[in-house]
Short mmCIF file of C-alpha atoms in Angstrom, two decimals:
data_model
loop_
_atom_site.label_atom_id
_atom_site.label_comp_id
_atom_site.label_asym_id
_atom_site.label_seq_id
_atom_site.Cartn_x
_atom_site.Cartn_y
_atom_site.Cartn_z
CA MET A 1172 13.63 26.98 -30.82
CA LYS A 1173 15.65 25.98 -29.07
CA LYS A 1174 14.19 26.09 -26.12
CA VAL A 1175 10.78 25.44 -27.11
CA SER A 1176 12.26 21.78 -27.66
CA LEU A 1177 13.80 21.42 -24.70
CA PHE A 1178 10.49 22.25 -22.51
CA VAL A 1179 8.63 19.71 -24.93
CA LYS A 1180 11.42 17.32 -24.02
CA ALA A 1181 11.42 18.09 -20.23
CA ALA A 1182 7.49 18.10 -20.61
CA GLY A 1183 7.18 14.57 -21.81
CA LEU A 1184 9.53 13.61 -19.24
CA ALA A 1185 7.35 14.72 -16.64
CA LEU A 1186 4.24 12.58 -18.00
CA LEU A 1187 6.09 9.66 -18.13
CA ALA A 1188 7.84 10.21 -14.51
CA SER A 1189 4.12 10.47 -13.20
CA ALA A 1190 2.25 8.13 -15.28
CA GLY A 1191 4.92 5.83 -13.65
CA ALA A 1192 4.87 7.10 -10.17
CA PHE A 1193 0.79 6.26 -10.09
CA ALA A 1194 1.05 2.76 -12.02
CA GLN A 1195 3.01 1.98 -9.15
CA TYR A 1196 1.05 3.54 -5.50
CA ASN A 1197 -2.83 1.50 -4.54
CA PRO A 1198 -3.98 2.98 -1.76
CA LYS A 1199 -6.13 0.66 -1.19
CA ALA A 1200 -3.37 -1.96 -0.71
CA SER A 1201 -3.69 -3.71 2.80
CA TYR A 1202 0.40 -3.10 3.57
CA GLU A 1203 2.90 -0.96 2.33
CA GLY A 1204 3.46 -1.68 -1.28
CA PRO A 1205 3.20 -0.84 -5.13
CA ALA A 1206 -0.32 -3.04 -5.48
CA LYS A 1207 -2.90 -5.96 -4.19
CA LEU A 1208 -1.18 -8.47 -2.84
CA ASN A 1209 -3.09 -11.79 -1.33
CA THR A 1210 -2.21 -11.74 2.60
CA TRP A 1211 -4.11 -14.95 4.10
CA SER A 1212 -4.15 -18.32 4.07
CA VAL A 1213 -5.22 -22.03 5.66
CA SER A 1214 -3.48 -25.32 6.42
CA ILE A 1215 -3.90 -28.57 7.04
CA HIS A 1216 -1.08 -30.82 9.10
CA GLY A 1217 -0.53 -33.97 10.27
CA GLY A 1218 1.98 -36.67 10.56
CA PRO A 1219 4.01 -38.70 13.48
CA THR A 1220 4.48 -37.61 17.28
CA GLN A 1221 7.49 -38.06 19.11
CA PHE A 1222 7.86 -37.37 23.80
CA PHE A 1223 11.23 -36.30 25.23
CA GLY A 1224 10.47 -36.60 28.93
CA ASP A 1225 11.19 -39.27 32.07
CA LEU A 1226 9.53 -42.37 30.48
CA ARG A 1227 11.32 -42.02 27.01
CA GLU A 1228 13.78 -45.51 26.73
CA TYR A 1229 15.79 -43.45 23.82
CA ASP A 1230 17.20 -39.52 23.37
CA PHE A 1231 15.99 -39.96 19.63
CA TYR A 1232 15.08 -43.24 18.19
CA PRO A 1233 12.20 -45.05 19.49
CA VAL A 1234 11.35 -48.43 20.59
CA GLY A 1235 9.00 -50.42 17.61
CA GLN A 1236 7.65 -53.33 19.48
CA THR A 1237 5.58 -54.25 22.13
CA ASN A 1238 6.36 -57.32 24.57
CA ILE A 1239 7.16 -58.66 28.43
CA ASP A 1240 9.99 -55.59 29.02
CA SER A 1241 8.58 -53.26 26.00
CA TYR A 1242 6.32 -51.09 24.34
CA ASN A 1243 5.60 -49.72 20.65
CA GLU A 1244 6.90 -46.18 20.94
CA ARG A 1245 5.99 -45.52 17.61
CA ARG A 1246 2.03 -45.20 17.78
CA SER A 1247 1.45 -41.92 18.63
CA ALA A 1248 0.33 -39.33 15.96
CA PHE A 1249 -1.45 -35.73 15.16
CA VAL A 1250 -3.62 -33.68 13.21
CA GLY A 1251 -3.84 -30.09 13.23
CA VAL A 1252 -5.18 -27.05 11.13
CA ALA A 1253 -3.95 -23.32 11.20
CA VAL A 1254 -5.20 -19.82 10.10
CA GLY A 1255 -2.17 -17.86 8.34
CA LYS A 1256 -1.69 -14.06 7.86
CA GLN A 1257 0.86 -12.40 5.81
CA LEU A 1258 1.83 -9.07 7.33
CA SER A 1259 4.31 -8.56 4.96
CA HIS A 1260 6.87 -10.91 2.50
CA LEU A 1261 9.62 -11.45 5.41
CA PHE A 1262 6.90 -11.73 8.58
CA GLY A 1263 3.48 -13.34 8.99
CA LEU A 1264 1.94 -15.13 11.50
CA GLN A 1265 -0.02 -18.47 11.97
CA LEU A 1266 -3.26 -18.98 14.16
CA GLY A 1267 -3.16 -22.96 15.09
CA GLY A 1268 -4.75 -25.96 16.87
CA SER A 1269 -4.03 -29.53 16.66
CA PHE A 1270 -5.33 -32.92 18.85
CA GLY A 1271 -3.20 -36.51 18.86
CA ASN A 1272 -1.80 -38.90 21.26
CA LEU A 1273 1.90 -39.31 22.88
CA VAL A 1274 3.38 -42.59 23.46
CA GLY A 1275 6.44 -43.47 25.07
CA MET A 1276 8.29 -45.88 27.74
CA LYS A 1277 10.84 -46.65 29.86
CA ARG A 1278 13.23 -50.32 31.23
CA ARG A 1279 15.38 -48.99 33.79
CA ILE A 1280 14.33 -46.87 37.24
CA TYR A 1281 10.92 -46.48 35.75
CA ASN A 1282 9.62 -50.45 33.91
CA SER A 1283 6.35 -48.07 32.64
CA TYR A 1284 5.40 -46.60 30.19
CA PHE A 1285 2.92 -44.14 29.43
CA ARG A 1286 -0.12 -42.78 27.04
CA SER A 1287 -1.62 -39.32 26.30
CA ASN A 1288 -4.41 -37.57 24.19
CA PHE A 1289 -3.55 -34.09 24.02
CA ILE A 1290 -5.01 -30.71 22.64
CA GLN A 1291 -3.24 -27.93 21.83
CA GLY A 1292 -4.12 -23.93 20.39
CA ASP A 1293 -1.31 -21.53 19.62
CA LEU A 1294 -0.31 -18.18 18.19
CA THR A 1295 3.59 -18.19 16.14
CA ALA A 1296 4.82 -16.08 14.65
CA SER A 1297 6.87 -16.99 11.54
CA VAL A 1298 10.15 -15.16 9.31
CA ASN A 1299 10.67 -16.01 5.41
CA LEU A 1300 14.71 -17.38 5.87
CA LYS A 1301 14.33 -18.07 2.52
CA SER A 1302 14.27 -14.55 0.80
CA LEU A 1303 16.12 -13.19 4.06
CA LEU A 1304 19.38 -15.24 3.49
CA PHE A 1305 19.02 -16.07 -0.04
CA GLY A 1306 17.30 -13.20 -1.64
CA VAL A 1307 13.63 -13.13 -3.26
CA ASN A 1308 15.38 -13.82 -6.68
CA LYS A 1309 16.45 -17.77 -6.01
CA MET A 1310 14.74 -20.54 -5.14
CA LYS A 1311 11.03 -18.89 -6.43
CA ARG A 1312 8.93 -21.61 -5.86
CA TRP A 1313 10.43 -22.45 -2.11
CA LYS A 1314 9.70 -20.70 1.04
CA MET A 1315 11.84 -21.64 4.17
CA ASP A 1316 9.78 -20.23 7.70
CA ALA A 1317 11.59 -20.18 11.37
CA TYR A 1318 8.52 -19.75 14.27
CA GLY A 1319 8.12 -19.27 17.29
CA GLY A 1320 5.03 -18.72 19.82
CA VAL A 1321 2.86 -19.40 22.77
CA GLY A 1322 -0.23 -21.85 23.27
CA VAL A 1323 -1.94 -23.69 25.44
CA LEU A 1324 -2.22 -27.42 25.70
CA GLY A 1325 -5.13 -29.95 27.33
CA PHE A 1326 -3.18 -33.48 28.07
CA LYS A 1327 -4.96 -36.33 30.06
CA SER A 1328 -1.93 -39.12 30.46
CA THR A 1329 -1.83 -43.10 32.35
CA ALA A 1330 1.31 -44.38 32.95
CA TYR A 1331 1.02 -48.21 33.14
CA GLU A 1332 3.22 -51.23 34.38
CA LEU A 1333 5.75 -52.50 31.53
CA GLY A 1334 4.52 -56.04 31.23
CA THR A 1335 1.06 -56.53 33.11
CA GLY A 1336 -0.28 -52.98 31.89
CA ARG A 1337 -1.38 -51.91 35.18
CA VAL A 1338 -2.48 -48.35 35.76
CA ARG A 1339 0.29 -46.90 38.25
CA ARG A 1340 -0.34 -43.22 37.54
CA PHE A 1341 -2.91 -41.00 36.30
CA THR A 1342 -2.95 -36.73 35.69
CA LYS A 1343 -5.70 -35.99 37.30
CA ASN A 1344 -8.68 -38.12 39.64
CA ASN A 1345 -12.45 -38.00 41.01
CA LEU A 1346 -13.32 -38.54 44.18
CA GLY A 1347 -16.60 -37.26 44.70
CA ASP A 1348 -17.95 -40.88 44.44
CA GLY A 1349 -15.47 -42.69 46.57
CA VAL A 1350 -13.59 -44.19 43.06
CA LEU A 1351 -10.57 -43.28 42.16
CA ARG A 1352 -10.78 -42.50 38.24
CA GLU A 1353 -8.89 -40.47 35.90
CA ALA A 1354 -11.40 -37.26 35.55
CA GLY A 1355 -10.29 -34.81 32.60
CA TYR A 1356 -7.37 -32.85 30.75
CA GLU A 1357 -5.02 -30.53 33.20
CA ALA A 1358 -3.52 -27.82 30.70
CA ASP A 1359 -0.73 -25.84 30.60
CA TRP A 1360 1.48 -23.47 28.97
CA VAL A 1361 3.55 -24.43 25.69
CA ILE A 1362 6.66 -23.24 23.51
CA PRO A 1363 5.85 -24.09 19.94
CA VAL A 1364 9.03 -23.73 18.08
CA GLY A 1365 9.81 -24.86 14.18
CA PHE A 1366 11.07 -25.19 10.74
CA ALA A 1367 9.09 -25.00 7.85
CA VAL A 1368 9.87 -25.87 3.80
CA HIS A 1369 7.13 -25.18 1.56
CA TYR A 1370 7.10 -25.76 -1.98
CA GLU A 1371 4.77 -23.88 -3.84
CA LEU A 1372 2.49 -26.26 -6.51
CA SER A 1373 -0.17 -23.95 -7.76
CA PRO A 1374 -1.56 -20.62 -7.21
CA ARG A 1375 -3.41 -22.26 -4.70
CA PHE A 1376 -1.74 -24.36 -2.84
CA ASP A 1377 1.68 -25.55 -1.58
CA LEU A 1378 3.08 -28.65 0.05
CA GLY A 1379 5.20 -28.48 3.02
CA LEU A 1380 7.42 -30.15 5.53
CA ASP A 1381 7.00 -29.07 9.64
CA PHE A 1382 9.30 -29.85 12.02
CA ARG A 1383 8.44 -28.62 15.54
CA VAL A 1384 9.51 -28.97 19.17
CA ASN A 1385 6.90 -28.10 21.77
CA HIS A 1386 8.26 -27.27 25.22
CA VAL A 1387 5.78 -28.15 27.70
CA ASN A 1388 5.83 -26.12 31.40
CA THR A 1389 4.94 -29.00 33.41
CA GLU A 1390 7.08 -32.32 34.36
CA ARG A 1391 3.41 -34.23 34.45
CA LEU A 1392 2.92 -35.00 30.42
CA ASP A 1393 3.74 -38.43 31.19
CA ALA A 1394 2.39 -38.89 34.05
CA THR A 1395 5.26 -38.91 35.88
CA ILE A 1396 7.49 -36.70 38.05
CA GLY A 1397 11.19 -38.45 37.27
CA GLY A 1398 14.41 -38.34 39.63
CA GLN A 1399 15.67 -40.67 41.96
CA GLU A 1400 14.31 -38.82 45.16
CA ASN A 1401 10.39 -38.39 43.64
CA ASN A 1402 9.50 -41.83 41.44
CA THR A 1403 5.96 -41.08 41.17
CA SER A 1404 5.41 -44.39 38.41
CA VAL A 1405 7.22 -46.44 40.61
CA PHE A 1406 4.43 -49.38 41.65
CA ASP A 1407 3.19 -48.85 45.04
CA LEU A 1408 2.15 -52.52 46.07
CA SER A 1409 -0.51 -51.20 48.86
CA GLY A 1410 -2.77 -49.60 46.44
CA ALA A 1411 -1.40 -45.78 46.95
CA ARG A 1412 -1.22 -45.45 43.02
CA GLY A 1413 -3.56 -43.09 41.14
CA ALA A 1414 -3.57 -39.97 40.82
CA PHE A 1415 -0.47 -37.27 41.37
CA ASP A 1416 -1.32 -35.88 45.13
CA ASN A 1417 -2.11 -31.84 44.47
CA GLN A 1418 0.62 -31.12 47.65
CA LEU A 1419 3.31 -32.55 44.94
CA THR A 1420 5.38 -30.48 43.67
CA ARG A 1421 5.04 -29.79 39.48
CA ARG A 1422 8.30 -31.35 38.46
CA GLY A 1423 11.12 -33.12 39.91
CA ASN A 1424 14.81 -33.36 39.53
CA SER A 1425 14.65 -34.15 35.84
CA ALA A 1426 14.09 -31.29 33.43
CA LEU A 1427 10.62 -30.17 31.99
CA ASP A 1428 8.57 -32.20 29.62
CA LYS A 1429 9.15 -31.82 25.48
CA TYR A 1430 7.21 -33.39 22.77
CA GLY A 1431 8.05 -32.69 18.66
CA TYR A 1432 6.43 -34.40 15.65
CA GLY A 1433 7.43 -34.11 12.01
CA ALA A 1434 4.47 -33.32 9.57
CA PHE A 1435 3.18 -32.86 6.35
CA MET A 1436 1.44 -29.07 5.45
CA LEU A 1437 -1.12 -28.79 2.48
CA THR A 1438 -1.76 -25.04 2.26
CA TYR A 1439 -4.40 -22.98 0.10
CA LYS A 1440 -4.39 -19.24 -0.81
CA LEU A 1441 -6.81 -17.51 -0.04
CA GLY A 1442 -7.96 -14.45 -1.97
CA LYS A 1443 -9.40 -13.84 -5.72
CA ARG A 1444 -7.93 -14.04 -8.81
CA ALA A 1445 -4.66 -15.83 -7.47
CA ILE A 1446 -1.62 -16.50 -9.55
CA ARG A 1447 1.68 -17.09 -9.32
CA VAL A 1448 5.01 -15.62 -11.45
CA GLN A 1449 5.88 -17.00 -14.06
CA LYS A 1450 8.64 -18.01 -16.06
CA VAL A 1451 9.34 -16.26 -19.82
CA ASN A 1452 12.51 -16.64 -21.31
CA GLY A 1453 13.87 -18.20 -18.58
CA LYS A 1454 13.29 -15.05 -15.78
CA TYR A 1455 10.53 -14.55 -13.87
CA GLU A 1456 8.65 -11.82 -14.36
CA TYR A 1457 5.65 -10.32 -12.83
CA ASP A 1458 2.26 -8.87 -14.36
CA THR A 1459 -0.81 -7.57 -12.09
CA THR A 1460 -2.97 -7.13 -15.02
CA GLN A 1461 -3.22 -11.33 -15.10
CA GLY A 1462 -4.56 -11.65 -11.02
CA VAL A 1463 -3.32 -11.09 -7.73
CA TYR A 1464 0.04 -13.03 -6.37
CA HIS A 1465 0.51 -13.72 -2.48
CA LEU A 1466 2.62 -12.12 0.06
CA ARG A 1467 3.70 -15.33 1.44
CA TRP A 1468 5.67 -15.47 -2.28
CA THR A 1469 5.81 -12.13 -3.50
CA ASP A 1470 8.35 -9.48 -2.31
CA PRO A 1471 6.28 -6.20 -3.10
CA ARG A 1472 8.98 -4.34 -4.12
CA SER A 1473 9.02 -6.73 -6.90
CA LEU A 1474 6.22 -5.74 -8.53
CA ILE A 1475 7.60 -2.46 -8.95
CA LYS A 1476 9.26 -1.71 -12.36
CA PRO A 1477 12.82 0.15 -12.52
CA PRO A 1478 13.36 2.90 -13.94
CA VAL A 1479 13.82 2.85 -17.61
CA ILE A 1480 16.67 5.29 -18.70
CA LEU A 1481 15.66 6.73 -21.77
CA THR A 1482 18.85 7.82 -24.57
CA LEU A 1483 18.64 11.65 -25.89
CA GLU A 1484 17.32 9.92 -29.16
CA GLN A 1485 14.84 8.15 -27.84
CA ILE A 1486 14.34 11.30 -25.65
CA ASP A 1487 13.71 13.46 -28.71
CA SER A 1488 11.19 10.27 -30.16
CA VAL A 1489 9.02 10.95 -26.97
CA ALA A 1490 9.08 14.63 -27.20
CA LYS A 1491 7.92 14.35 -30.58
CA ALA A 1492 5.42 12.08 -30.92
CA ASN A 1493 3.66 14.18 -27.55
CA ARG A 1494 4.19 17.53 -28.81
CA PRO A 1495 0.19 19.26 -29.64
CA LYS A 1496 -0.10 20.65 -33.51
CA ASP A 1497 1.69 23.81 -34.03
CA ILE A 1498 -0.99 27.15 -33.54
CA ASP A 1499 -2.73 29.09 -36.68
CA PRO A 1500 -0.05 31.71 -36.52
CA ARG A 1501 -3.06 33.64 -37.77
CA LEU A 1502 -5.03 33.51 -34.13
CA LEU A 1503 -1.57 34.95 -32.58
CA THR A 1504 -1.68 37.67 -34.65
CA ASP A 1505 -3.69 40.97 -34.00
CA THR A 1506 -2.79 43.54 -36.47
CA ASP A 1507 -4.88 46.06 -35.19
CA ASN A 1508 -4.58 45.61 -31.49
CA ASP A 1509 -8.10 46.03 -30.94
CA GLY A 1510 -8.30 42.40 -28.82
CA VAL A 1511 -9.79 40.19 -32.04
CA SER A 1512 -8.02 37.97 -34.11
CA ASP A 1513 -6.74 38.47 -37.46
CA TYR A 1514 -8.27 35.19 -38.30
CA PHE A 1515 -12.04 36.01 -36.37
CA ASP A 1516 -11.38 40.08 -37.39
CA ARG A 1517 -13.70 40.88 -40.41
CA GLN A 1518 -11.77 44.16 -39.98
CA PRO A 1519 -8.20 43.88 -39.34
CA ASN A 1520 -7.23 47.73 -39.61
CA THR A 1521 -9.35 49.25 -37.52
CA PRO A 1522 -7.20 52.61 -36.11
CA ALA A 1523 -5.88 53.05 -33.01
CA GLY A 1524 -8.01 53.35 -29.99
CA SER A 1525 -10.96 52.08 -31.61
CA ILE A 1526 -13.55 50.30 -29.95
CA VAL A 1527 -14.63 46.94 -31.38
CA SER A 1528 -17.44 44.79 -31.29
CA GLY A 1529 -16.36 41.03 -31.28
CA ALA A 1530 -16.26 40.56 -34.89
CA GLY A 1531 -13.69 43.46 -35.15
CA GLU A 1532 -15.66 45.68 -36.11
CA ALA A 1533 -15.38 49.36 -35.64
CA ILE A 1534 -18.63 50.34 -33.62
CA ASP A 1535 -20.04 54.32 -32.29
CA PHE A 1536 -19.77 53.15 -28.83
CA ASP A 1537 -21.76 56.27 -27.91
CA LYS A 1538 -24.54 55.75 -29.66
CA TYR A 1539 -24.82 51.61 -28.91
CA VAL A 1540 -24.81 52.72 -24.86
CA SER A 1541 -27.46 55.24 -25.82
CA ALA A 1542 -30.17 52.74 -27.76
CA ALA A 1543 -29.26 49.49 -25.42
CA LEU A 1544 -32.71 48.64 -22.86
CA PRO A 1545 -31.91 48.01 -19.89
CA GLY A 1546 -31.85 44.50 -18.64
CA VAL A 1547 -30.69 43.13 -21.22
CA ALA A 1548 -27.55 41.63 -22.07
CA CYS A 1549 -25.10 43.05 -24.48
CA ALA A 1550 -22.78 42.22 -27.09
CA GLU A 1551 -19.16 40.73 -27.12
CA ILE A 1552 -17.59 44.65 -27.10
CA PHE A 1553 -13.35 45.47 -26.78
CA ALA A 1554 -11.38 48.41 -26.05
CA ASN A 1555 -7.54 49.49 -24.64
CA VAL A 1556 -7.05 51.71 -21.72
CA GLN A 1557 -2.85 53.23 -22.54
CA PHE A 1558 -0.42 54.36 -19.92
CA ASP A 1559 3.18 56.07 -19.87
CA THR A 1560 6.20 54.45 -19.20
CA ASP A 1561 5.92 53.45 -15.39
CA LYS A 1562 2.49 54.84 -14.80
CA ASN A 1563 -0.74 53.99 -13.37
CA ILE A 1564 -2.38 56.91 -14.35
CA ILE A 1565 -5.14 57.01 -16.91
CA LYS A 1566 -5.37 59.78 -19.48
CA PRO A 1567 -8.22 62.29 -19.59
CA GLN A 1568 -8.89 60.80 -23.64
CA TYR A 1569 -10.03 57.48 -22.00
CA HIS A 1570 -12.54 59.24 -19.08
CA GLU A 1571 -14.96 59.66 -21.71
CA MET A 1572 -15.33 56.28 -23.20
CA LEU A 1573 -14.81 54.57 -19.18
CA ASN A 1574 -18.16 56.66 -17.89
CA ARG A 1575 -19.92 55.54 -20.61
CA VAL A 1576 -18.39 51.58 -20.09
CA VAL A 1577 -19.74 52.62 -16.40
CA GLU A 1578 -23.43 53.50 -18.15
CA LEU A 1579 -23.56 50.34 -20.11
CA MET A 1580 -23.23 48.16 -17.23
CA ASN A 1581 -25.66 49.99 -15.39
CA LYS A 1582 -28.35 49.68 -17.83
CA THR A 1583 -27.76 46.30 -18.77
CA GLN A 1584 -26.49 42.97 -17.44
CA CYS A 1585 -23.19 43.06 -19.53
CA ARG A 1586 -19.81 41.84 -17.35
CA LEU A 1587 -16.28 43.85 -17.54
CA GLN A 1588 -12.47 41.21 -18.02
CA LEU A 1589 -9.61 43.65 -16.89
CA SER A 1590 -6.29 42.39 -18.27
CA GLY A 1591 -3.03 43.98 -16.97
CA HIS A 1592 -0.20 44.36 -18.67
CA ALA A 1593 3.87 46.40 -19.07
CA ASP A 1594 6.33 46.49 -21.22
CA ARG A 1595 10.19 44.80 -20.82
CA ARG A 1596 11.81 47.40 -19.47
CA ALA A 1597 11.85 46.08 -15.74
CA SER A 1598 12.12 43.09 -14.40
CA ASP A 1599 9.83 40.34 -14.02
CA ARG A 1600 8.37 41.19 -10.90
CA TYR A 1601 8.42 44.67 -11.24
CA ASN A 1602 6.50 44.11 -14.51
CA VAL A 1603 3.06 41.78 -12.57
CA ALA A 1604 2.71 44.64 -10.03
CA LEU A 1605 3.38 47.09 -12.09
CA SER A 1606 0.30 45.07 -14.59
CA ARG A 1607 -1.97 45.17 -11.48
CA ARG A 1608 -1.30 48.95 -10.59
CA ARG A 1609 -2.94 49.65 -13.83
CA VAL A 1610 -6.07 46.93 -14.03
CA GLU A 1611 -6.70 48.09 -10.45
CA ALA A 1612 -6.46 51.90 -11.26
CA VAL A 1613 -9.44 51.41 -13.34
CA ARG A 1614 -11.14 49.16 -11.68
CA ASN A 1615 -11.18 51.75 -9.03
CA TYR A 1616 -12.34 54.40 -11.93
CA LEU A 1617 -15.33 53.08 -12.84
CA VAL A 1618 -16.55 52.18 -9.37
CA GLN A 1619 -15.61 55.81 -8.56
CA ALA A 1620 -18.01 57.10 -12.13
CA GLY A 1621 -20.99 55.19 -10.00
CA LEU A 1622 -20.59 51.80 -11.36
CA ASN A 1623 -23.67 49.61 -9.17
CA ASP A 1624 -22.11 46.40 -9.01
CA ALA A 1625 -18.83 45.51 -8.96
CA ASN A 1626 -18.84 42.15 -8.63
CA ARG A 1627 -19.40 41.93 -12.10
CA ILE A 1628 -15.90 43.07 -13.10
CA VAL A 1629 -12.78 40.09 -13.13
CA ILE A 1630 -9.22 41.21 -12.94
CA ASP A 1631 -6.00 39.60 -14.57
CA TYR A 1632 -2.72 40.75 -14.65
CA PHE A 1633 -0.13 39.82 -16.75
CA GLY A 1634 3.18 41.49 -16.56
CA SER A 1635 5.28 41.47 -19.94
CA PHE A 1636 4.31 37.53 -20.53
CA LYS A 1637 1.33 38.62 -23.24
CA PRO A 1638 3.22 41.53 -25.53
CA VAL A 1639 1.45 43.11 -29.13
CA GLY A 1640 4.50 44.74 -29.84
CA ASP A 1641 7.67 45.02 -30.70
CA ASN A 1642 10.70 46.79 -28.45
CA SER A 1643 10.29 49.78 -30.89
CA ARG A 1644 8.81 52.72 -29.58
CA PRO A 1645 5.11 52.31 -30.46
CA GLY A 1646 5.72 48.75 -30.08
CA LEU A 1647 6.09 49.52 -26.34
CA GLN A 1648 3.43 52.07 -26.30
CA LYS A 1649 0.99 49.43 -27.28
CA ASN A 1650 2.58 46.35 -24.47
CA ARG A 1651 1.56 49.14 -22.01
CA ARG A 1652 -2.27 48.31 -21.65
CA VAL A 1653 -5.20 47.57 -19.58
CA GLU A 1654 -7.40 45.48 -22.31
CA LEU A 1655 -11.57 45.70 -21.48
CA ARG A 1656 -13.56 43.13 -22.80
CA LEU A 1657 -17.50 43.36 -21.83
CA VAL A 1658 -19.41 39.97 -22.64
CA PRO A 1659 -22.80 39.10 -22.18
#
């Protein structure tokens, strides 16, 4: 009984473990994770811009007024939109586009200001610093991203003289009709880097602040190539002002231009049945049955339920709850060893070696075979062939019975199931092989006796795993057997 109890407990634990494994794995997930998560989002953002280059009065603080020797550097802004794809909880991609304007001035050396309109498209990759540095379980409603990427900037810029507003330079010209004028946008590479902070307002919307610096691969963003030796914004009294000569270098003695911005960002998280993690009794808990979380805010590992370590009392309780009902012992008892359980056996004490019907009643097999009509199905019939110790030789006393089995099968549509068995006096491996040799011996005898269709024979062999007798001499003799079961 102890062995049975341990087996039931082990089976109960295996069922619990397998159920938990299937609950945690979703083969249709779009990433490596235990449950489906939403991964796409759309953002709109906008705010003031700030230029950094030659026509810039101060390093950071912009001039805020326009007069005879100043120009307001705060009259610049942009708007943009971006589509985001979260590749994992820590990493994502954003494809963005924006347009706006830039303004800057400088009194010393240049005595000029400029205005520029720009259009930019870029692809950036972001890393979730909040989860990376502080962990996924802290600051659940906050997200901090550092990002960088590459893009293309199209710009059209014009530099003017402070005070008079006369044009000094612009980025492109058109002399096709003999008139000097601005002709369109100039394009160059740009490398954006930045930092963004987001707060999760609801399952659909996030609000954020975005701070970015765009490093442009040109010094002409302010229509000026800086430096003492090549000061291209100086007003030329002879009228040679206008667009850059194509022969001029792309840069002078100063650094490449760049511009930055600070922006408000509103993000809409795409996907079906959007939800966010809720706080229950002071602790954040995930429930994937309520909807779909977003990968921006949810680490897939958080959705894996920790394993439950059961106590021995709990294991025993689970085993008892899942234990099948006891089998009626009458179904396991076959007193006369005729192949029919005592529960169904109408004649439970048939003599040894009897051939019985499906009801356990002894029949005159010879008369049954003689009376059988050709081509019809037969009734269910049971018989046994017993063997000597460690032998698979069929005793002569069974030859006549087996010959009649062949006659019945050739006359009717009967099928035959053969099951080989052995007693317990050897290893399991040996007994299985021995029971196989015995069942094959019976099958070969039937074929050699003239069986027309051997495909109607089904064989099984069980070694000593299905005994019908004990370890006494008569019991061991009962166990050394091949069971024959004729079925329709």
